């Protein structure tokens, strides 16, 4: 490695500049090229095909990053090859989708969002970074911060839900968790806010589909979590597969250069999504791969993930004068800076310690950390007659449903680094509390070999198993039914048009309900579901999502009252797919109020209201809200406060939520917008005064001229337990 020149340089920027001067055009393009590793890296060198070509490119210094290469041995082997055999020996950065854990899995991100607990979310990302860094990785393609209003879109499982304010807090917590306070430590990794931008607004919830949204939605709904990630110093941003208003975001100069790198001052680098540079061709935006390389580079996409566009064509584009070399210098400078910050130039093998690898994976601290996170992520949707928590000496419990005994599905969809079949099942979790339970699987629901790459098969016809489950329910005192989606039914490329329980699960539930009404329904799913019949007829419903490695232990603790549920929905639950997109922070129409004739905003066959609103969630105790007060004497710090009292019999936690409504504005504002929340713990009969401060940051919005404005006038205020219910008042902003 010829880095003597750099020894004299003091700052990272100076080092980057010196290094850039040493690089040939091809080496610069190389830094902008990321390859997927798919061959047996520790085996003999590949002799032919794609792998052989990648191998050669690595040696030539034509590769800046690898994805999907993991394990200290594998990473070390490739790093060594590049550092020792390529001309300049610039170390690789190793990326991977560490979405909610590496081996030890936390709940899926949507579930974590339901905790509204930023400290816990940050800790969860910290655990993920600790394990990922132990296998040689130094970069995760997370957090996904795409806001979405559409439960049909499978990737809602990977995000923070529907709200930009909550989403921004979560983005910050996750970035801080992954990156820690010192990126050069061997247990911190670079984060990646994705997918810039608006991927979550895919038309009809259909994967990879067109997005067409206006300025207000883009600036006020989509951008806030990305902006928060940049403010938290996120090191990388990923663009996306989608068109945004006619332009693929990967080729969108305004988004990437003007807004992200320009106005927001993002100083890390932008990675394309998988082959999204090449996909500008089928989008009808680029004529061919060479043109796509030109458009991607000009638009500010710094690194090409697996589309071979840059490595094949970018140097020619420069030689032909289509792309100025300064564009490459800028991109490479950004990439090198992150590598310096990770400490890779000081020690390229910083993340390759086999001892550390052995000791960190599935570490018991990680197990207890994700268990805690899983407890906090559950949302109690209904608890009629206090059926929950179950008494520890409950007489006879029936546990019903294929998912109750599934140790794979609760791991969710994005768990590429983990081991299959490693979740604690609900059944095993419950057995730690009581032996007095009997299990019936019910009808088959999913194919056993469901996996990341293929469509999940759902049984719609074979009813065997229902009668056995009904018999068991008949002779039991209480029935725990574990129903829902398979972990591989949500995630990338898992759009669905039906949001009810898949297969024969509702039939099973109805059949059981006929003989025993004492049902606790435990739901496992990666997105909001339409569960109207269930909500109407089943006395207790616990939303458990996909909770990761410690699923069964966490659920058992909640069902038996060792943890009092405190989660709140981060996404609206619709009554019917026809209501989707449905979200609490919508705009008013000109005909929002009901009139005796038909000409008002409504459906002929469905209510306007959702089944469960954003922010909703119960507890084993109850909370009273009183004495809402607003002090607007200091107009730059308007204080809103209310008293919250635990009016029930057990200690519990409540997420107190503050919503505002800017009643008249030059660009109409939503009927409600979350602008603050606090999670507080209260003993029975205890009260706390909770105070929020509203500054211009919370009261303003972006108008059509892309300006952030705070307009005078009346603001409605609601402090409550969900977006659907609270104490209401207003103040005037002068
Ligand atoms: C996804 C990204 C992911 C990438 C690498 C793509 O299909 O959209 O979110 O990071 O693959 O696995």
XYZ file of C-alpha atoms and ligand atoms in Angstrom:
746
model
C 0.000 0.000 0.000
C 1.553 3.273 -1.074
C 0.113 5.566 1.534
C 3.282 7.221 2.795
C 2.071 10.415 1.223
C -0.896 10.299 3.548
C 1.102 9.984 6.702
C 1.771 13.714 6.633
C -1.840 14.634 6.040
C -3.790 15.620 9.094
C -7.466 15.719 8.314
C -9.536 13.099 6.576
C -10.342 15.577 3.815
C -6.635 16.133 3.161
C -6.028 12.403 3.093
C -8.888 11.914 0.666
C -7.541 14.617 -1.628
C -4.053 13.112 -1.647
C -5.395 9.682 -2.372
C -7.617 10.923 -5.170
C -4.563 12.383 -6.871
C -2.976 8.945 -7.000
C -5.959 7.278 -8.635
C -6.476 6.416 -12.284
C -9.860 6.898 -13.913
C -10.549 3.154 -13.687
C -9.618 3.075 -10.018
C -12.017 5.915 -9.330
C -14.803 4.084 -11.116
C -13.811 1.025 -9.099
C -14.552 2.767 -5.827
C -18.025 3.507 -7.189
C -18.698 -0.139 -7.945
C -20.311 -2.583 -5.529
C -20.585 -6.296 -6.204
C -22.649 -9.002 -4.606
C -20.592 -11.941 -3.367
C -22.222 -15.236 -4.164
C -19.433 -17.727 -4.607
C -17.672 -19.728 -1.933
C -15.135 -17.113 -1.038
C -13.031 -19.321 1.169
C -12.940 -22.027 -1.518
C -10.625 -22.058 -4.557
C -10.583 -18.981 -6.800
C -13.486 -19.100 -9.280
C -12.295 -20.010 -12.767
C -15.133 -18.810 -14.975
C -18.277 -16.737 -15.286
C -19.375 -13.818 -13.248
C -17.515 -14.795 -10.119
C -14.201 -15.077 -11.970
C -14.725 -11.641 -13.454
C -15.537 -10.120 -10.072
C -12.454 -11.787 -8.645
C -10.267 -10.192 -11.301
C -11.895 -6.815 -10.801
C -11.221 -7.015 -7.083
C -7.535 -7.546 -7.729
C -7.431 -4.637 -10.141
C -8.965 -2.259 -7.617
C -12.152 -1.998 -9.658
C -14.422 -2.734 -6.730
C -15.064 -0.389 -3.814
C -17.501 -2.482 -1.849
C -18.960 -5.948 -1.522
C -22.376 -6.878 -0.253
C -23.505 -10.182 1.158
C -20.037 -11.362 2.105
C -20.034 -12.217 5.799
C -17.896 -14.022 8.335
C -14.473 -12.869 9.497
C -12.706 -15.487 7.411
C -14.501 -14.574 4.178
C -14.250 -10.846 4.717
C -10.581 -11.076 5.636
C -9.833 -13.112 2.523
C -11.324 -10.563 0.132
C -9.973 -7.600 2.068
C -6.492 -9.092 2.018
C -6.670 -9.700 -1.703
C -7.665 -6.108 -2.386
C -5.334 -4.505 0.115
C -2.323 -6.576 -0.922
C -2.870 -7.188 -4.616
C -4.570 -4.109 -6.033
C -2.307 -1.227 -6.985
C -3.407 1.205 -4.304
C -4.753 -1.276 -1.798
C -7.811 0.766 -0.865
C -9.844 -1.350 1.552
C -13.330 -2.522 0.724
C -16.382 -1.558 2.711
C -18.640 -4.541 3.409
C -22.404 -3.979 3.346
C -25.313 -6.174 4.334
C -29.018 -5.886 5.116
C -28.811 -5.879 8.895
C -32.417 -4.818 9.288
C -33.442 -5.940 12.764
C -30.470 -7.945 13.888
C -27.793 -10.184 12.463
C -28.038 -13.555 14.242
C -30.033 -12.500 17.285
C -33.168 -10.968 15.874
C -35.154 -8.142 17.383
C -38.766 -7.568 16.307
C -39.345 -6.393 12.739
C -38.917 -2.612 12.484
C -42.668 -1.894 12.244
C -43.111 -3.754 15.528
C -40.283 -1.844 17.160
C -41.932 1.358 16.008
C -45.000 0.308 18.006
C -42.946 0.644 21.183
C -42.639 4.423 20.710
C -39.559 3.915 22.874
C -36.585 5.587 21.244
C -34.072 4.429 23.808
C -35.104 0.822 23.273
C -35.018 1.192 19.483
C -31.539 2.685 19.622
C -30.390 -0.148 21.854
C -31.810 -2.699 19.455
C -29.865 -1.176 16.551
C -26.773 -1.178 18.780
C -27.169 -4.928 19.350
C -27.553 -5.479 15.607
C -24.408 -3.439 14.928
C -22.463 -5.297 17.574
C -23.195 -8.673 15.988
C -22.861 -7.514 12.391
C -19.512 -5.869 13.042
C -18.329 -9.105 14.652
C -18.705 -10.966 11.341
C -16.638 -8.477 9.382
C -19.396 -6.111 8.297
C -19.051 -2.382 8.591
C -22.110 -1.085 6.809
C -25.817 -1.869 7.089
C -28.510 -1.040 4.563
C -30.760 0.225 7.316
C -32.757 1.993 8.571
C -35.505 1.986 5.984
C -37.278 5.244 6.749
C -39.943 5.169 4.037
C -43.280 6.500 5.235
C -46.186 4.506 3.854
C -49.955 4.775 4.021
C -50.544 1.518 2.305
C -50.722 -1.795 4.133
C -50.846 -3.626 0.815
C -47.173 -2.768 0.373
C -45.153 -5.591 1.924
C -42.243 -3.413 2.959
C -44.217 -1.538 5.585
C -42.778 -4.197 7.912
C -39.346 -2.672 7.432
C -40.216 0.910 8.296
C -41.492 3.082 11.103
C -45.089 3.319 9.928
C -47.219 6.107 8.524
C -46.201 9.209 10.414
C -43.327 11.570 9.529
C -42.808 12.869 13.072
C -42.605 9.427 14.685
C -40.638 8.222 11.648
C -38.083 11.001 12.118
C -37.528 10.141 15.775
C -37.095 6.479 14.884
C -34.705 7.277 12.026
C -32.505 9.199 14.424
C -32.602 6.477 17.078
C -31.667 3.760 14.590
C -28.849 5.749 13.005
C -27.430 6.503 16.446
C -27.741 2.869 17.422
C -25.905 1.526 14.378
C -23.233 4.203 14.203
C -22.684 4.768 17.924
C -20.611 7.738 18.994
C -17.388 6.674 17.321
C -17.568 5.074 13.912
C -13.993 3.858 14.092
C -14.773 1.462 16.943
C -14.874 -2.166 15.854
C -18.473 -2.557 17.026
C -20.061 0.360 15.177
C -21.110 0.334 11.540
C -22.186 2.889 8.956
C -25.962 3.207 8.584
C -27.935 3.801 5.396
C -31.206 5.720 5.268
C -33.296 4.284 2.455
C -34.982 4.526 -0.060
C -34.606 8.097 -1.193
C -37.301 8.932 -1.924
C -40.990 8.131 -1.726
C -40.714 4.374 -2.393
C -43.446 3.837 0.238
C -45.969 5.635 -1.950
C -45.941 2.982 -4.698
C -49.282 3.146 -6.485
C -51.800 0.571 -5.269
C -49.223 -0.755 -2.823
C -47.714 -2.733 -5.681
C -43.989 -3.387 -5.310
C -41.585 -1.307 -7.409
C -44.512 0.659 -8.787
C -44.777 4.244 -9.937
C -44.975 7.064 -7.412
C -46.710 10.302 -8.284
C -47.059 12.698 -5.376
C -47.114 16.448 -4.933
C -44.704 18.858 -3.293
C -46.534 18.988 0.005
C -46.544 15.223 0.499
C -42.925 14.925 -0.591
C -41.651 17.666 1.666
C -43.909 17.223 4.667
C -44.546 13.450 4.729
C -41.683 11.749 2.931
C -38.649 13.892 3.704
C -38.727 14.374 7.496
C -37.255 10.971 8.460
C -34.518 11.315 5.817
C -33.711 14.788 7.034
C -33.585 13.517 10.609
C -31.190 10.752 9.535
C -28.924 13.302 7.856
C -29.036 15.470 10.969
C -28.001 12.383 12.947
C -24.985 12.163 10.605
C -26.031 9.067 8.693
C -23.088 8.024 6.555
C -24.941 6.692 3.547
C -28.291 6.996 1.798
C -29.776 4.521 -0.670
C -31.946 5.655 -3.544
C -34.703 3.414 -4.854
C -36.416 1.485 -7.599
C -39.325 3.839 -8.101
C -40.169 6.614 -10.472
C -41.046 9.827 -8.703
C -43.250 12.055 -10.810
C -41.862 10.562 -13.996
C -38.162 10.371 -13.120
C -36.458 7.304 -11.587
C -35.203 8.493 -8.195
C -31.828 6.920 -9.026
C -31.488 9.381 -11.893
C -33.053 12.329 -10.096
C -30.535 15.131 -9.816
C -32.863 17.432 -7.952
C -33.452 14.870 -5.216
C -29.898 13.688 -4.798
C -27.697 16.628 -5.688
C -29.853 19.644 -4.991
C -31.859 18.561 -1.969
C -29.920 15.817 -0.190
C -26.325 16.830 -0.854
C -27.063 20.511 -1.402
C -29.746 21.969 0.847
C -29.413 19.369 3.574
C -25.622 19.227 3.437
C -25.407 15.418 3.433
C -21.694 14.609 3.285
C -21.786 10.801 3.094
C -22.366 8.852 -0.130
C -25.388 7.610 -2.034
C -25.635 3.956 -2.991
C -28.049 2.882 -5.700
C -30.595 0.219 -4.888
C -29.919 -3.240 -6.286
C -29.450 -2.699 -10.003
C -31.568 0.469 -9.917
C -29.107 2.242 -12.221
C -29.616 -0.450 -14.848
C -33.371 -0.405 -14.270
C -33.525 3.121 -15.644
C -33.463 1.385 -19.035
C -36.724 -0.603 -18.647
C -38.192 2.486 -16.957
C -37.819 4.194 -20.318
C -35.506 6.878 -18.937
C -32.135 5.681 -20.217
C -31.527 4.320 -23.722
C -29.074 1.637 -22.606
C -26.769 0.711 -19.732
C -24.128 3.218 -20.817
C -26.670 6.008 -20.843
C -27.916 4.799 -17.448
C -24.371 5.052 -16.050
C -24.122 8.595 -17.317
C -27.501 9.615 -15.877
C -26.857 7.920 -12.533
C -23.484 9.608 -12.045
C -24.743 13.012 -13.108
C -27.692 12.703 -10.759
C -25.408 12.022 -7.806
C -25.711 8.259 -7.320
C -22.210 7.635 -6.003
C -22.072 3.849 -5.898
C -23.624 1.315 -8.251
C -25.028 -1.776 -6.554
C -24.772 -4.731 -8.909
C -25.888 -3.206 -12.189
C -22.412 -3.220 -13.752
C -23.247 0.140 -15.298
C -20.400 2.138 -13.784
C -17.726 -0.526 -14.015
C -18.584 -1.182 -17.651
C -19.290 2.294 -18.971
C -18.456 5.167 -16.673
C -14.823 5.556 -17.700
C -15.877 5.724 -21.365
C -18.537 8.265 -20.474
C -15.786 10.410 -18.958
C -13.457 9.916 -21.915
C -16.248 10.888 -24.287
C -16.929 14.050 -22.317
C -20.391 13.020 -21.193
C -19.485 12.992 -17.525
C -16.906 15.329 -16.086
C -14.182 13.646 -14.061
C -14.928 16.025 -11.198
C -18.244 14.162 -10.754
C -16.235 11.011 -10.062
C -13.874 12.859 -7.738
C -16.816 14.057 -5.724
C -18.377 10.587 -5.491
C -15.101 8.832 -4.698
C -14.209 11.500 -2.151
C -17.450 10.782 -0.323
C -16.854 7.032 -0.377
C -13.249 7.288 0.772
C -14.224 9.631 3.589
C -16.581 7.023 5.045
C -13.858 4.378 4.755
C -11.473 6.643 6.636
C -14.085 7.332 9.289
C -14.629 3.613 9.761
C -10.936 3.276 10.447
C -10.408 0.951 7.498
C -7.236 2.691 6.372
C -5.715 2.301 9.829
C -6.637 -1.349 9.982
C -8.547 -2.951 7.108
C -9.124 -6.033 9.299
C -10.600 -4.062 12.169
C -13.847 -6.015 11.895
C -12.258 -9.401 11.334
C -11.527 -10.801 14.740
C -12.617 -14.464 14.908
C -12.572 -14.447 18.720
C -14.908 -11.524 18.804
C -17.061 -13.219 16.170
C -17.436 -16.289 18.356
C -18.219 -14.414 21.505
C -20.685 -11.808 20.196
C -23.089 -13.878 18.098
C -26.245 -14.853 19.971
C -24.705 -13.301 23.086
C -26.952 -13.620 26.126
C -27.035 -9.838 26.563
C -28.371 -9.605 23.044
C -31.019 -12.203 23.802
C -32.190 -10.287 26.844
C -32.052 -7.027 24.871
C -34.271 -8.294 22.073
C -36.624 -9.886 24.615
C -37.097 -6.505 26.230
C -37.648 -4.921 22.840
C -40.171 -7.603 21.907
C -42.204 -6.990 25.068
C -42.350 -3.297 24.333
C -43.430 -3.859 20.726
C -46.757 -5.591 21.368
C -50.031 -3.707 21.148
C -53.089 -4.757 23.137
C -55.969 -4.133 20.761
C -58.844 -5.421 22.865
C -59.331 -6.850 26.345
C -63.000 -7.251 27.130
C -63.926 -8.357 30.626
C -60.285 -8.358 31.675
C -59.644 -11.750 30.072
C -55.969 -10.833 30.033
C -53.659 -11.225 31.792
C -54.178 -14.946 32.278
C -53.957 -16.236 35.824
C -50.791 -18.214 36.383
C -52.820 -21.120 37.752
C -55.341 -20.937 34.916
C -57.126 -24.292 34.727
C -57.123 -25.622 31.169
C -55.576 -23.731 28.292
C -55.898 -24.700 24.658
C -53.295 -23.317 22.275
C -54.422 -23.388 18.666
C -52.881 -22.455 15.340
C -49.939 -23.466 13.202
C -48.091 -20.241 14.021
C -48.135 -21.072 17.745
C -45.621 -23.820 17.096
C -43.606 -22.101 14.377
C -40.009 -21.192 15.164
C -39.252 -19.724 11.750
C -42.029 -17.377 10.688
C -41.676 -15.026 13.706
C -38.144 -14.222 12.520
C -39.763 -12.127 9.782
C -38.573 -11.640 6.250
C -35.267 -9.725 6.479
C -33.058 -12.137 8.422
C -30.489 -13.098 5.882
C -27.670 -13.407 8.395
C -29.581 -15.385 10.964
C -30.297 -19.077 11.265
C -33.664 -20.494 10.289
C -35.914 -22.030 12.922
C -34.322 -20.202 15.842
C -37.270 -18.290 17.297
C -38.720 -19.373 20.633
C -42.215 -20.547 19.744
C -45.288 -19.251 21.522
C -45.948 -22.784 22.687
C -42.510 -23.097 24.283
C -42.821 -19.662 25.849
C -46.175 -20.565 27.393
C -44.906 -23.894 28.702
C -42.513 -21.999 30.955
C -45.582 -20.656 32.743
C -47.859 -23.671 32.815
C -47.917 -27.316 31.897
C -51.672 -27.195 31.862
C -51.982 -26.582 28.174
C -52.783 -28.658 25.139
C -51.923 -27.796 21.578
C -53.872 -28.328 18.380
C -52.391 -27.159 15.116
C -55.672 -26.665 13.273
C -55.638 -26.744 9.485
C -52.456 -26.360 7.550
C -51.778 -22.713 6.711
C -48.390 -22.278 5.013
C -45.899 -24.434 3.134
C -43.113 -25.612 5.422
C -40.290 -24.524 3.155
C -41.440 -20.901 2.832
C -38.376 -18.764 2.118
C -37.013 -15.357 1.139
C -37.024 -15.999 -2.581
C -40.338 -17.655 -3.287
C -44.023 -16.941 -2.917
C -45.549 -18.390 0.250
C -48.131 -21.081 -0.529
C -51.352 -20.862 1.461
C -53.749 -23.757 1.997
C -57.290 -22.667 1.091
C -58.961 -26.049 0.782
C -57.768 -28.786 3.123
C -59.919 -28.375 6.230
C -58.490 -31.257 8.195
C -57.402 -30.186 11.646
C -60.354 -27.872 12.275
C -62.525 -30.415 14.076
C -59.698 -31.543 16.348
C -59.035 -27.912 17.328
C -62.742 -27.354 17.998
C -62.900 -30.432 20.234
C -59.936 -29.221 22.228
C -61.424 -25.729 22.579
C -64.676 -27.225 23.803
C -62.986 -28.941 26.722
C -60.767 -25.982 27.696
C -61.320 -22.923 29.854
C -59.472 -20.467 27.718
C -58.207 -20.658 24.157
C -55.088 -18.918 22.908
C -55.222 -18.712 19.135
C -52.084 -17.682 17.304
C -53.024 -16.569 13.812
C -51.659 -14.257 11.168
C -49.318 -13.921 8.238
C -46.201 -15.890 7.573
C -42.975 -13.952 8.089
C -42.275 -14.307 4.384
C -45.644 -12.824 3.421
C -44.404 -9.349 4.188
C -41.149 -7.706 3.167
C -39.792 -6.908 -0.287
C -41.962 -8.046 -3.207
C -44.746 -9.171 -0.861
C -47.583 -6.890 -1.914
C -51.038 -8.243 -1.107
C -54.531 -7.255 -2.219
C -56.216 -9.074 0.641
C -55.428 -8.089 4.190
C -57.471 -10.633 6.120
C -56.043 -13.678 7.881
C -54.607 -15.919 5.153
C -56.086 -19.310 4.314
C -58.588 -21.021 6.574
C -57.568 -19.214 9.741
C -60.737 -17.129 10.067
C -62.858 -20.221 9.460
C -60.925 -21.940 12.232
C -61.446 -18.999 14.560
C -65.185 -18.905 13.852
C -65.514 -22.633 14.423
C -63.688 -22.407 17.757
C -65.731 -19.355 18.736
C -68.932 -21.373 18.352
C -67.876 -23.683 21.175
C -65.753 -21.421 23.377
C -65.907 -17.616 23.469
C -63.004 -17.227 25.900
C -60.525 -16.566 23.137
C -57.254 -14.679 23.311
C -56.196 -13.950 19.752
C -52.470 -13.429 19.320
C -51.794 -11.885 15.935
C -48.549 -12.301 14.038
C -48.211 -10.101 11.005
C -45.922 -7.694 9.220
C -48.535 -5.104 8.308
C -51.959 -3.855 9.414
C -54.665 -6.440 8.766
C -58.408 -6.155 8.230
C -59.749 -8.028 11.238
C -63.306 -6.731 11.618
C -64.971 -10.003 12.575
C -62.177 -10.749 15.001
C -62.403 -7.306 16.624
C -66.172 -7.617 16.945
C -66.309 -11.139 18.347
C -63.096 -12.075 20.103
C -62.752 -10.678 23.649
C -58.958 -10.254 23.748
C -56.571 -9.422 20.900
C -52.834 -8.936 21.229
C -50.946 -7.594 18.216
C -47.599 -9.390 18.359
C -46.251 -8.763 14.832
C -43.110 -10.805 14.140
C -41.043 -10.442 17.259
C -37.801 -12.173 16.324
C -35.663 -14.602 18.312
C -37.434 -14.230 21.663
C -40.996 -14.259 20.319
C -42.531 -16.943 22.541
C -40.919 -15.723 25.747
C -42.080 -12.166 25.146
C -45.642 -13.164 24.287
C -45.923 -15.470 27.306
C -44.743 -12.689 29.611
C -47.432 -10.371 28.310
C -50.196 -12.989 28.324
C -49.426 -13.898 31.944
C -49.070 -10.301 33.080
C -45.343 -10.213 33.818
C -45.158 -7.348 31.372
C -47.984 -4.865 30.958
C -48.375 -4.049 27.250
C -47.599 -0.464 26.333
C -47.295 -0.413 22.535
C -49.278 1.865 20.249
C -50.017 1.322 16.570
C -47.580 3.066 14.228
C -49.988 2.451 11.344
C -53.739 2.689 10.966
C -55.650 -0.612 10.807
C -58.255 -0.382 8.035
C -61.687 -1.958 8.098
C -61.421 -2.898 4.490
C -58.789 -2.922 1.777
C -60.996 -0.468 -0.113
C -60.156 2.214 2.480
C -56.440 1.955 1.752
C -54.493 4.253 1.629
C -55.829 5.238 5.029
C -53.902 7.360 7.526
C -54.759 9.648 10.401
C -53.002 12.773 9.115
C -55.148 13.193 6.019
C -56.573 16.440 4.691
C -60.123 17.605 5.033
C -62.349 17.667 1.979
C -64.821 20.419 1.259
C -67.571 18.014 2.304
C -66.208 16.320 5.351
C -69.358 16.437 7.459
C -72.255 14.056 7.152
C -75.425 15.407 5.522
C -78.768 13.634 5.060
C -78.254 13.226 1.308
C -75.345 11.355 -0.251
C -73.121 14.249 -1.294
C -70.450 14.143 1.384
C -67.098 12.374 1.671
C -67.881 8.788 2.538
C -68.241 5.242 1.217
C -71.677 3.778 0.491
C -70.647 0.461 1.963
C -68.083 1.192 4.664
C -67.422 3.654 7.463
C -64.798 6.350 7.051
C -63.185 5.481 10.360
C -60.483 2.859 10.581
C -60.810 -0.239 12.709
C -57.984 0.936 14.985
C -56.468 4.392 14.617
C -52.811 5.370 14.541
C -51.429 5.661 18.064
C -53.986 3.259 19.532
C -53.132 0.633 22.139
C -54.504 -0.540 25.484
C -52.892 -1.568 28.750
C -53.868 -3.860 31.632
C -54.538 -0.637 33.491
C -56.436 2.480 32.428
C -55.313 6.090 32.122
C -57.302 9.252 32.675
C -56.491 12.551 30.952
C -57.404 15.882 32.575
C -56.563 19.572 32.883
C -55.269 20.373 29.444
C -53.558 23.763 29.583
C -51.884 25.864 26.917
C -49.500 28.685 27.695
C -48.834 30.703 24.557
C -47.431 33.803 26.262
C -43.992 32.979 24.853
C -44.831 32.526 21.199
C -41.564 30.841 20.359
C -42.135 28.193 23.042
C -45.779 27.367 23.397
C -46.343 25.044 26.312
C -49.025 22.393 26.293
C -49.577 20.287 29.383
C -52.027 17.757 30.757
C -52.356 15.481 33.755
C -52.323 11.736 33.202
C -53.532 9.437 35.967
C -53.301 5.693 36.277
C -56.939 4.946 37.081
C -56.594 1.172 37.153
C -55.197 -1.431 39.499
C -51.736 -2.200 38.159
C -48.678 -0.181 37.187
C -48.422 0.621 33.520
C -46.863 2.769 30.843
C -48.704 5.196 28.617
C -47.574 6.963 25.460
C -49.020 10.465 25.821
C -49.475 11.965 22.365
C -49.696 15.573 21.222
C -51.407 16.472 17.944
C -51.867 19.863 16.320
C -54.063 21.211 13.551
C -53.057 24.350 11.694
C -56.606 25.379 10.870
C -56.054 27.795 7.979
C -52.869 27.773 5.921
C -51.597 28.789 2.489
C -51.185 25.077 1.769
C -53.861 23.089 3.583
C -52.584 21.202 6.614
C -53.711 17.747 7.729
C -56.615 17.473 10.168
C -54.157 16.231 12.785
C -50.391 15.990 13.010
C -48.372 14.291 15.709
C -45.880 16.792 17.138
C -44.793 15.228 20.397
C -45.064 12.122 22.553
C -43.779 10.948 25.887
C -43.813 7.467 27.311
C -44.426 7.590 31.051
C -44.762 4.955 33.765
C -47.425 5.310 36.452
C -48.245 3.289 39.566
C -51.959 2.798 40.380
C -53.561 6.144 41.350
C -50.401 8.000 40.475
C -50.664 11.173 38.365
C -48.087 13.022 36.329
C -48.188 16.348 34.624
C -46.762 15.997 31.126
C -45.535 19.062 29.287
C -44.779 19.560 25.605
C -43.136 22.572 24.023
C -44.166 23.669 20.546
C -41.606 25.734 18.661
C -41.617 26.933 15.070
C -40.113 23.600 14.096
C -43.309 21.806 15.085
C -45.701 24.508 13.861
C -44.255 25.101 10.411
C -44.485 23.276 7.101
C -43.076 23.376 3.584
C -45.126 25.304 1.039
C -45.139 24.945 -2.742
C -42.100 27.181 -3.063
C -40.187 24.634 -0.922
C -39.941 27.194 1.866
C -40.425 26.265 5.486
C -43.059 28.680 6.789
C -44.827 29.250 10.063
C -48.096 31.007 9.461
C -50.069 32.951 12.032
C -53.565 31.845 12.976
C -55.433 29.357 15.094
C -53.956 25.951 15.918
C -56.043 23.135 17.353
C -54.338 20.997 19.998
C -55.145 17.491 21.152
C -53.392 15.587 23.933
C -54.513 12.006 24.119
C -54.035 8.302 24.198
C -54.239 7.875 20.403
C -54.876 9.915 17.273
C -58.543 9.102 17.763
C -59.119 10.348 21.291
C -57.922 13.145 23.550
C -58.461 16.478 25.249
C -58.930 19.334 22.820
C -58.177 23.062 22.926
C -56.551 25.672 20.707
C -54.244 28.688 20.682
C -53.467 31.533 18.367
C -50.052 31.898 16.800
C -49.389 35.579 16.167
C -33.611 -3.673 -1.504
C -32.702 -2.872 -0.609
C -31.594 -3.757 -0.111
C -30.842 -4.291 -1.302
C -29.631 -5.132 -0.941
C -32.844 -4.410 -2.590
O -33.655 -5.314 -3.261
O -34.586 -2.819 -2.059
O -33.440 -2.306 0.446
O -30.779 -3.077 0.775
O -31.724 -5.082 -2.075
O -29.987 -6.367 -0.478
